[in-house]
PDB file of C-alpha atoms in Angstrom:
ATOM      1  CA  LEU A  20     -29.259 -38.522-116.760  1.00 59.00           C
ATOM      2  CA  LYS A  21     -26.249 -36.314-118.166  1.00 66.00           C
ATOM      3  CA  GLN A  22     -25.532 -33.116-116.241  1.00 71.00           C
ATOM      4  CA  ALA A  23     -25.515 -30.602-118.141  1.00 65.00           C
ATOM      5  CA  PRO A  24     -21.905 -28.479-118.609  1.00 64.00           C
ATOM      6  CA  ALA A  25     -21.152 -26.136-115.913  1.00 67.00           C
ATOM      7  CA  PHE A  26     -20.983 -23.257-117.229  1.00 66.00           C
ATOM      8  CA  VAL A  27     -17.414 -22.213-117.924  1.00 64.00           C
ATOM      9  CA  PRO A  28     -16.773 -17.821-118.219  1.00 65.00           C
ATOM     10  CA  VAL A  29     -15.234 -16.674-121.339  1.00 62.00           C
ATOM     11  CA  ASP A  30     -11.688 -14.974-121.489  1.00 62.00           C
ATOM     12  CA  PHE A  31     -12.650 -12.713-124.507  1.00 58.00           C
ATOM     13  CA  THR A  32      -9.133 -10.759-124.507  1.00 58.00           C
ATOM     14  CA  ARG A  33      -8.423 -14.371-125.982  1.00 62.00           C
ATOM     15  CA  VAL A  34     -11.029 -13.900-128.670  1.00 59.00           C
ATOM     16  CA  HIS A  35     -10.884 -10.363-129.234  1.00 60.00           C
ATOM     17  CA  PRO A  36      -7.506  -8.362-128.370  1.00 61.00           C
ATOM     18  CA  PRO A  37      -8.005  -5.501-126.379  1.00 62.00           C
ATOM     19  CA  MET A  38      -8.580  -1.755-128.140  1.00 61.00           C
ATOM     20  CA  ALA A  39      -6.015   0.461-128.515  1.00 65.00           C
ATOM     21  CA  HIS A  40      -6.124   3.241-126.726  1.00 66.00           C
ATOM     22  CA  PHE A  41      -4.392   6.741-127.818  1.00 66.00           C
ATOM     23  CA  SER A  42      -5.126   8.728-125.007  1.00 67.00           C
ATOM     24  CA  ASP A  43      -1.078   8.969-124.244  1.00 72.00           C
ATOM     25  CA  CYS A  44      -0.764  10.055-127.918  1.00 79.00           C
ATOM     26  CA  GLY A  45      -0.485  13.245-129.265  1.00 84.00           C
ATOM     27  CA  THR A  46      -1.601  16.464-128.243  1.00 89.00           C
ATOM     28  CA  HIS A  47      -4.077  19.164-127.117  1.00 91.00           C
ATOM     29  CA  CYS A  48      -4.448  21.958-129.233  1.00 92.00           C
ATOM     30  CA  SER A  49      -3.410  25.285-128.397  1.00 91.00           C
ATOM     31  CA  ASP A  50      -6.719  27.055-128.741  1.00 91.00           C
ATOM     32  CA  PRO A  51      -8.430  28.038-126.075  1.00 90.00           C
ATOM     33  CA  TYR A  52     -12.019  26.785-127.814  1.00 91.00           C
ATOM     34  CA  CYS A  53     -10.774  23.617-129.155  1.00 91.00           C
ATOM     35  CA  ARG A  54      -8.746  22.019-127.063  1.00 90.00           C
ATOM     36  CA  GLN A  55      -9.108  18.978-129.527  1.00 90.00           C
ATOM     37  CA  LEU A  56      -6.767  16.257-129.238  1.00 87.00           C
ATOM     38  CA  ASP A  57      -4.331  15.475-132.231  1.00 88.00           C
ATOM     39  CA  MET A  58      -2.352  12.783-133.525  1.00 87.00           C
ATOM     40  CA  LEU A  59      -0.237  15.001-135.933  1.00 88.00           C
ATOM     41  CA  PRO A  60      -0.232  18.209-134.232  1.00 89.00           C
ATOM     42  CA  THR A  61       1.597  20.839-136.038  1.00 91.00           C
ATOM     43  CA  LYS A  62       3.735  23.393-134.252  1.00 92.00           C
ATOM     44  CA  CYS A  63       3.300  27.068-135.236  1.00 90.00           C
ATOM     45  CA  ASP A  64       6.760  28.687-136.198  1.00 87.00           C
ATOM     46  CA  ALA A  65       6.161  32.001-134.796  1.00 85.00           C
ATOM     47  CA  CYS A  66       4.791  32.023-131.620  1.00 88.00           C
ATOM     48  CA  ASP A  67       6.242  28.206-131.154  1.00 89.00           C
ATOM     49  CA  LYS A  68       2.483  26.414-129.902  1.00 93.00           C
ATOM     50  CA  VAL A  69       1.241  23.347-130.992  1.00 93.00           C
ATOM     51  CA  PHE A  70      -2.654  23.476-133.360  1.00 93.00           C
ATOM     52  CA  CYS A  71      -4.411  21.058-134.628  1.00 92.00           C
ATOM     53  CA  ALA A  72      -4.994  20.793-138.319  1.00 91.00           C
ATOM     54  CA  SER A  73      -8.441  23.576-138.273  1.00 92.00           C
ATOM     55  CA  HIS A  74      -6.453  26.176-136.553  1.00 91.00           C
ATOM     56  CA  TYR A  75      -2.368  25.856-137.562  1.00 89.00           C
ATOM     57  CA  LYS A  76      -2.582  28.654-139.961  1.00 90.00           C
ATOM     58  CA  TYR A  77      -1.939  32.619-138.641  1.00 88.00           C
ATOM     59  CA  GLU A  78      -5.174  34.030-138.743  1.00 88.00           C
ATOM     60  CA  ALA A  79      -6.738  30.888-137.803  1.00 90.00           C
ATOM     61  CA  HIS A  80      -5.658  31.214-133.977  1.00 87.00           C
ATOM     62  CA  ASP A  81      -4.688  35.181-134.318  1.00 87.00           C
ATOM     63  CA  CYS A  82      -1.236  34.018-133.821  1.00 87.00           C
ATOM     64  CA  PRO A  83       0.056  37.353-132.488  1.00 81.00           C
ATOM     65  CA  MET A  84       3.445  37.297-134.193  1.00 81.00           C
ATOM     66  CA  GLY A  85       2.017  36.035-137.064  1.00 79.00           C
ATOM     67  CA  TRP A  86       4.245  36.774-140.603  1.00 74.00           C
ATOM     68  CA  MET A  87       6.320  39.185-138.873  1.00 72.00           C
ATOM     69  CA  ALA A  88       8.528  36.197-137.578  1.00 69.00           C
ATOM     70  CA  THR A  89       8.820  34.547-140.728  1.00 71.00           C
ATOM     71  CA  ASP A  90       8.440  37.495-143.252  1.00 75.00           C
ATOM     72  CA  LYS A  91      12.170  39.354-144.132  1.00 80.00           C
ATOM     73  CA  ARG A  92      12.385  41.874-146.656  1.00 84.00           C
ATOM     74  CA  VAL A  93      14.690  44.456-147.104  1.00 87.00           C
ATOM     75  CA  ILE A  94      15.287  47.472-149.749  1.00 87.00           C
ATOM     76  CA  VAL A  95      18.099  47.857-151.769  1.00 87.00           C
ATOM     77  CA  CYS A  96      19.572  51.261-151.621  1.00 85.00           C
ATOM     78  CA  PRO A  97      20.090  52.873-155.060  1.00 81.00           C
ATOM     79  CA  LEU A  98      23.302  54.783-153.938  1.00 81.00           C
ATOM     80  CA  CYS A  99      25.896  51.895-153.021  1.00 81.00           C
ATOM     81  CA  ALA A 100      23.580  48.589-153.699  1.00 81.00           C
ATOM     82  CA  LYS A 101      23.464  47.340-150.335  1.00 85.00           C
ATOM     83  CA  ALA A 102      19.986  45.228-149.030  1.00 87.00           C
ATOM     84  CA  ILE A 103      18.856  47.153-145.782  1.00 87.00           C
ATOM     85  CA  PRO A 104      16.720  45.135-143.631  1.00 88.00           C
ATOM     86  CA  GLN A 105      12.634  46.424-142.959  1.00 86.00           C
ATOM     87  CA  ARG A 106      10.984  45.089-139.982  1.00 80.00           C
ATOM     88  CA  ALA A 107       7.413  44.732-140.482  1.00 73.00           C
ATOM     89  CA  GLY A 108       5.185  48.272-140.631  1.00 77.00           C
ATOM     90  CA  GLU A 109       8.190  50.394-141.057  1.00 83.00           C
ATOM     91  CA  ASP A 110       8.714  52.898-143.158  1.00 87.00           C
ATOM     92  CA  GLU A 111      11.252  52.641-145.985  1.00 86.00           C
ATOM     93  CA  ASN A 112      11.660  56.050-147.062  1.00 87.00           C
ATOM     94  CA  ALA A 113      12.614  56.611-143.314  1.00 88.00           C
ATOM     95  CA  LEU A 114      14.559  53.700-143.545  1.00 87.00           C
ATOM     96  CA  TRP A 115      16.653  55.197-146.549  1.00 84.00           C
ATOM     97  CA  GLU A 116      16.752  58.274-145.366  1.00 87.00           C
ATOM     98  CA  LEU A 117      18.150  56.895-141.924  1.00 88.00           C
ATOM     99  CA  HIS A 118      21.144  54.189-143.872  1.00 87.00           C
ATOM    100  CA  ALA A 119      21.788  57.472-146.288  1.00 84.00           C
ATOM    101  CA  SER A 120      22.711  60.006-143.148  1.00 87.00           C
ATOM    102  CA  SER A 121      24.353  56.938-141.068  1.00 84.00           C
ATOM    103  CA  GLY A 122      27.821  57.231-143.063  1.00 80.00           C
ATOM    104  CA  GLY A 123      27.197  53.433-144.112  1.00 78.00           C
ATOM    105  CA  CYS A 124      26.340  54.516-147.759  1.00 80.00           C
ATOM    106  CA  ARG A 125      28.999  54.865-150.054  1.00 77.00           C
ATOM    107  CA  PRO A 126      27.944  54.950-153.232  1.00 74.00           C
ATOM    108  CA  SER A 127      32.036  54.530-155.251  1.00 62.00           C
ATOM    109  CA  GLU A 128      31.451  51.008-153.583  1.00 51.00           C
ATOM    110  CA  ALA A 129      28.314  50.264-155.439  1.00 47.00           C
ATOM    111  CA  PRO A 130      29.670  47.996-158.526  1.00 53.00           C
ATOM    112  CA  ALA A 131      29.050  48.544-162.452  1.00 56.00           C
ATOM    113  CA  ALA A 132      25.856  47.636-163.336  1.00 55.00           C
ATOM    114  CA  ALA A 133      27.318  45.431-166.732  1.00 64.00           C
ATOM    115  CA  GLN A 134      24.054  44.451-168.804  1.00 75.00           C
ATOM    116  CA  LYS A 135      24.247  41.015-170.990  1.00 80.00           C
ATOM    117  CA  PRO A 136      24.591  41.718-174.548  1.00 88.00           C
ATOM    118  CA  ARG A 137      21.617  41.327-176.638  1.00 90.00           C
ATOM    119  CA  CYS A 138      21.536  39.748-180.127  1.00 91.00           C
ATOM    120  CA  PRO A 139      22.227  42.128-182.871  1.00 90.00           C
ATOM    121  CA  VAL A 140      19.299  41.302-185.201  1.00 91.00           C
ATOM    122  CA  GLU A 141      17.176  44.104-185.549  1.00 90.00           C
ATOM    123  CA  GLY A 142      13.806  43.450-183.352  1.00 90.00           C
ATOM    124  CA  CYS A 143      15.429  41.108-181.293  1.00 91.00           C
ATOM    125  CA  LYS A 144      15.539  41.676-177.561  1.00 89.00           C
ATOM    126  CA  GLU A 145      16.756  37.802-176.528  1.00 91.00           C
ATOM    127  CA  LYS A 146      19.670  38.402-174.423  1.00 91.00           C
ATOM    128  CA  LEU A 147      22.908  36.619-175.019  1.00 91.00           C
ATOM    129  CA  SER A 148      24.501  34.151-172.471  1.00 90.00           C
ATOM    130  CA  ARG A 149      26.878  31.412-172.594  1.00 88.00           C
ATOM    131  CA  ILE A 150      24.139  28.905-173.362  1.00 90.00           C
ATOM    132  CA  ASN A 151      21.852  30.751-175.874  1.00 90.00           C
ATOM    133  CA  SER A 152      24.670  32.385-177.735  1.00 91.00           C
ATOM    134  CA  PHE A 153      25.998  31.565-181.351  1.00 91.00           C
ATOM    135  CA  ALA A 154      28.696  32.582-182.993  1.00 91.00           C
ATOM    136  CA  CYS A 155      28.675  33.281-187.025  1.00 89.00           C
ATOM    137  CA  GLY A 156      31.834  31.591-188.784  1.00 88.00           C
ATOM    138  CA  ARG A 157      30.860  33.916-191.739  1.00 88.00           C
ATOM    139  CA  CYS A 158      30.393  37.216-190.275  1.00 88.00           C
ATOM    140  CA  LYS A 159      31.806  37.080-186.966  1.00 87.00           C
ATOM    141  CA  LYS A 160      28.401  37.959-185.266  1.00 89.00           C
ATOM    142  CA  THR A 161      27.188  36.429-182.350  1.00 92.00           C
ATOM    143  CA  VAL A 162      23.550  36.157-181.990  1.00 92.00           C
ATOM    144  CA  CYS A 163      21.179  33.927-180.486  1.00 92.00           C
ATOM    145  CA  MET A 164      19.532  30.729-181.436  1.00 92.00           C
ATOM    146  CA  LYS A 165      17.273  31.588-183.092  1.00 92.00           C
ATOM    147  CA  HIS A 166      19.471  33.719-185.330  1.00 91.00           C
ATOM    148  CA  ARG A 167      21.811  31.276-185.616  1.00 90.00           C
ATOM    149  CA  PHE A 168      21.654  30.908-189.133  1.00 89.00           C
ATOM    150  CA  GLU A 169      22.853  33.145-191.926  1.00 86.00           C
ATOM    151  CA  ASP A 170      19.391  33.981-193.390  1.00 87.00           C
ATOM    152  CA  THR A 171      17.942  34.549-190.122  1.00 88.00           C
ATOM    153  CA  HIS A 172      20.850  37.598-189.172  1.00 86.00           C
ATOM    154  CA  ALA A 173      21.330  38.986-192.526  1.00 83.00           C
ATOM    155  CA  CYS A 174      25.251  37.358-192.382  1.00 83.00           C
ATOM    156  CA  GLN A 175      27.861  38.825-194.736  1.00 81.00           C
ATOM    157  CA  GLU A 176      31.320  38.857-194.231  1.00 75.00           C
ATOM    158  CA  PRO A 177      33.159  41.196-192.901  1.00 66.00           C
ATOM    159  CA  ALA A 178      34.844  43.445-195.529  1.00 63.00           C
ATOM    160  CA  LYS A 179      38.080  43.029-195.516  1.00 60.00           C
ATOM    161  CA  ASN A 180      41.064  45.568-196.313  1.00 51.00           C
ATOM    162  CA  SER A 181      41.280  44.720-199.552  1.00 45.00           C
ATOM    163  CA  VAL A 182      44.202  47.232-200.115  1.00 44.00           C
ATOM    164  CA  LEU A 183      46.944  45.820-197.321  1.00 46.00           C
ATOM    165  CA  LEU A 184      45.826  42.615-198.510  1.00 47.00           C
ATOM    166  CA  GLY A 185      46.321  42.699-202.899  1.00 47.00           C
ATOM    167  CA  GLY A 186      43.059  44.010-203.661  1.00 49.00           C
ATOM    168  CA  GLY A 187      42.154  45.932-206.055  1.00 50.00           C
ATOM    169  CA  ARG A 188      42.731  50.096-207.144  1.00 51.00           C
ATOM    170  CA  ASP A 189      39.374  50.770-207.209  1.00 53.00           C
ATOM    171  CA  SER A 190      39.029  49.716-203.546  1.00 50.00           C
ATOM    172  CA  ALA A 191      41.582  51.607-202.473  1.00 46.00           C
ATOM    173  CA  ARG A 192      40.166  55.059-204.121  1.00 47.00           C
ATOM    174  CA  ARG A 193      37.490  54.294-202.227  1.00 52.00           C
ATOM    175  CA  CYS A 194      38.554  53.743-199.207  1.00 48.00           C
ATOM    176  CA  LEU A 195      38.156  56.848-196.360  1.00 47.00           C
ATOM    177  CA  GLY A 196      37.852  59.530-199.110  1.00 50.00           C
ATOM    178  CA  SER A 197      40.541  61.265-200.715  1.00 52.00           C
ATOM    179  CA  GLY A 198      42.864  62.061-197.917  1.00 58.00           C
ATOM    180  CA  PHE A 199      43.688  58.125-198.058  1.00 59.00           C
ATOM    181  CA  ALA A 200      44.092  57.499-201.310  1.00 59.00           C
ATOM    182  CA  GLN A 201      47.552  60.860-200.930  1.00 66.00           C
ATOM    183  CA  GLN A 202      48.508  58.816-198.599  1.00 66.00           C
ATOM    184  CA  LEU A 203      48.766  55.505-200.337  1.00 62.00           C
ATOM    185  CA  ARG A 204      49.893  56.994-203.504  1.00 69.00           C
ATOM    186  CA  ALA A 205      52.650  58.142-201.389  1.00 68.00           C
ATOM    187  CA  LEU A 206      53.769  55.337-200.088  1.00 67.00           C
ATOM    188  CA  GLY A 207      53.722  52.824-203.040  1.00 65.00           C
ATOM    189  CA  GLN A 208      55.325  55.286-204.283  1.00 66.00           C
ATOM    190  CA  ASN A 209      58.385  55.325-201.363  1.00 60.00           C
ATOM    191  CA  ARG A 210      58.196  51.603-201.855  1.00 59.00           C
ATOM    192  CA  GLY A 211      58.575  51.282-205.588  1.00 57.00           C
ATOM    193  CA  LEU A 212      55.071  51.024-206.938  1.00 55.00           C
ATOM    194  CA  ALA A 213      52.802  52.084-209.250  1.00 53.00           C
ATOM    195  CA  VAL A 214      49.060  53.451-207.718  1.00 49.00           C
ATOM    196  CA  ARG A 215      47.071  55.464-209.932  1.00 53.00           C
TER     197      ARG A 215
END
């Protein structure tokens, strides 16, 4: 008779590796009613406590600092254009009065408000900068890119002083009234030119 093989215990660690235990990883949520073990905890930047995904927002964990720690506001003084830091809950008018009476407000130091030039075409409100401006070669006006073509900005060559450039008599008479024409006649007579 054949003898039955003896019972040999099986080592299951060779067949199946042991389960991973993550008890030493992660951090417990700082909320007293949650205390959940979170593998990716979030640290509050206001109160420096660690929270789970459900309680990381200021409102969710009733953060005592909340937005006050991260809220950086200023008011700009209308006289000296200086930025004055404003804490949460502080009145703007009282803060401005304190700044004005402290002697730190000097209106003469305010930078001159340089307005950017605008497109001269009627009805256009485009501010001109180096990127979106175009200098017309014919009329010498600087216009926006939308009005860069001659037919869109009523392009006309600048009026040349035809008297000085050897133009006709009619243009000289029309120039700035009769006083100018008399001075021109006198100038022409001194130089030996006949001007009617």
